[in-house]
Structures are given as structure tokens and as C-alpha cells.
Amino acid sequence: MGRYARWVSRWAGWITLGCAVLTGAAGVYSVRIFRELRTEISELLPQEARSVRDLDRVAQTLESTDALALLVFSRHSEASRRFVDDLARRARRELRGQVTWVDHRIDRELAFFRKRAALFLEPRQLEQLRDRIQARIDYEREIRNPLNIVSGKEIPLPAPIAPDQKAWESGPLEIYRRFPDGYYATPDGQIRVVLFHLQGRSYGADRAQALRDAVDRLVAELGPLSYSDDLTLHFTGDVQNLIEERASLISDLELSTAVVVVLVMLAMLVFYRDVRATAALVLSCLAGTFWTFGISWFAVGYLNANSAFLGSIVLGNGINYGIVLLARYFEELRGAGSALPADAKGRGEVLDRA
């Protein structure tokens, strides 16, 4: 330890410079790994878990799993309708590669259910259809029986087999009838919705933020107030939740890390009563924390909602070794009067004891 201490003292400048360079590089990758925060609940589970594998398998078959919803508020329904039409038209043209489709009307849903209306009949409708088919079979059997002495006019004609169009479309289409003119809107048209379906599955918040920025750009170019002076916009949906969760998580991380650093520095100042020693200890611990997350970038590549808080944990626990070492250093310094005595004998004795 004595030889090591003398070597560190001799080359302190170069060692500090080397550590500073490594810490700078590690700091870059630490920032990268904290930017790659994944707040999905599946990231808190082992990736080999059956539920996570099933979720990934299902997500691979879907064009989109998350959407950014834009709420448009205005007392002038015609103005807001023109705005959502123009926004959806431009988004479909300019956001290719970021969104799979843009929804503000229910035409696709209506066309889907109308084409397959018979597949969505309720049990009572199926029973009614069965009874009508059986009544028609009985009717045809009776009027075509050569031994039947009753004329066809005396046999009541059964109801048509297929119900009317309204009956066919009741059920799955009923929920869509409350949308005025086929738009995603309230009955009075004062609140409208535009859905931007993010392409693929949103791992991390970078793609979600990129979509939000692109939509903000389109909105700014259209100028909502040019349509109506009371037209206001709000974002919601899974994509917006992901962005807000990330921002909230980063805010919590910054607060917890700042609190830990300040409390540790105050505790060190009170205990050691030395500014330089406290700064050296805290800076060295910060360097070790940067190295930890810099290596984690290459080993893991991202953080989840739990591992993101390891910054304050590593800082709080990693400083323990430095506290003990610095305490022994001050004990020897106060006993000998100097960290490295001028005479070789005294230097060796002090460092050997340390």
C-alpha cells in the first residue's frame, strides 16, 4: 500500500487526466442509456417469461400497438371538421414510415361490419332467422303438395327469410351510430379525435417523441386558429402516455440523484470539515457511477422503470468505500502532520500504517 500510495502521488496529474478522459467517455454512454428508458410493464418481467414471449409474438403480427390521440375542442363544429380533415390528409401523405394509418372517421369500420354483418348477428337474431327458414320450408312443402286441397291463397305467406337492413346492422354497428357524419366526435361535434397509429411496437420513447414532434409540426403549419379562434388541442393515448411517463421518470431521477448528491456532500462536509476532500470523494464516486452505466450501455443497452433508479443507489452505496478510506487518511494525516513526510523513514511508516 505504501508503494502504491507513492506511485499515485508521483503520477497524480496523469492519473487524474486519464480518469477524466474515461469518465467523459463513460458519461456519454451513461446519457445514452438513460435516454433509452423503457417504461412498458413487460420490461419489468424476465424476457424469457411466457407472457412476454406471447406478447412479442402477438405484437409482431400487428401493424401497430400504440396510437397518439389528438383531441380537438371547438364550439364551431364545421371549423373543427375542416381542421381534422386537412390534418388527417396531410398526415397520411407526410408521415409515411412513422404511422401505419390515420383515423378520424369510421368509414373503414362501417365498411368492415356491413360486409360481414351476418357474422355478427345476436343469438336472438339467429333464432329468428332459423324460424323464418323453417317457416319458408313448411310453406313451400304445403303449396307444392299435389294432394293438398287447400289453395295457395289460403296458406299465409311466411315473412322474408332475411331481416331488413336495419336489423342486420343492429348490434355491431349500433355503437357507431352515435358518431355524427361518421367522424370520431361527440354528438354536438364540439370535440373531435384524430388517431395517429404508430408503426410497429413502441420500444422506448424516442419513436413516440418523434411522432409527437412530427404531428406538432403539421399542426403548426396548418394554424389551428385560422380555422376558429377557440380551437384548442390536447394530446392523449398510449404514445402520449409513454412520453409523459418518460418525462416524469426522468424528473424523478434528476430529483433523487440531486438529493442524494447534496445530502452526501453535506454529510461529508460536516464530518470531515474539508471542502477539497469532500469534492474529491464525491467526484470520484460520480466517476465510478458514470463508468458503471457506461459499461451497462454495452452490456444491456437500456433501462426500465426499476433499473433507472440505480443511479442514486450506486452513488449512495458506492461512496462507502471512499468514506472509510478518507477517514483513515485523515486519521494518519492528523497523527503525522503530513500525508507524505519529508524523510523516507517517516513516509514509509505512515504509509505502511495506512
Coordinates of C-alpha atoms in Angstrom, one line a residue, residues 2 52 58 63 66 89 97 127 175 201 218 227 233 254 272 275 317-318 334 343 350:
G2 CA 2.9 2.3 0.7
V52 CA -43.5 -11.7 -22.5
V58 CA -48.8 -11.1 -31.0
E63 CA -49.2 -3.2 -37.8
D66 CA -50.0 2.2 -29.8
R89 CA -55.0 14.3 -45.2
G97 CA -42.9 5.4 -42.3
E127 CA -83.0 -17.9 -33.7
I175 CA -72.2 1.7 -31.3
R201 CA -44.3 -1.6 -31.5
L218 CA -48.1 19.7 -39.1
Y227 CA -60.0 27.7 -38.6
L233 CA -55.8 20.9 -29.0
E254 CA -33.0 14.0 -11.5
Y272 CA -14.6 15.9 7.5
V275 CA -14.1 21.1 1.1
N317 CA -23.6 2.7 -1.8
G318 CA -20.5 3.3 -3.9
R334 CA -3.6 14.4 11.8
D343 CA 12.1 11.8 5.4
V350 CA 2.9 6.4 7.9

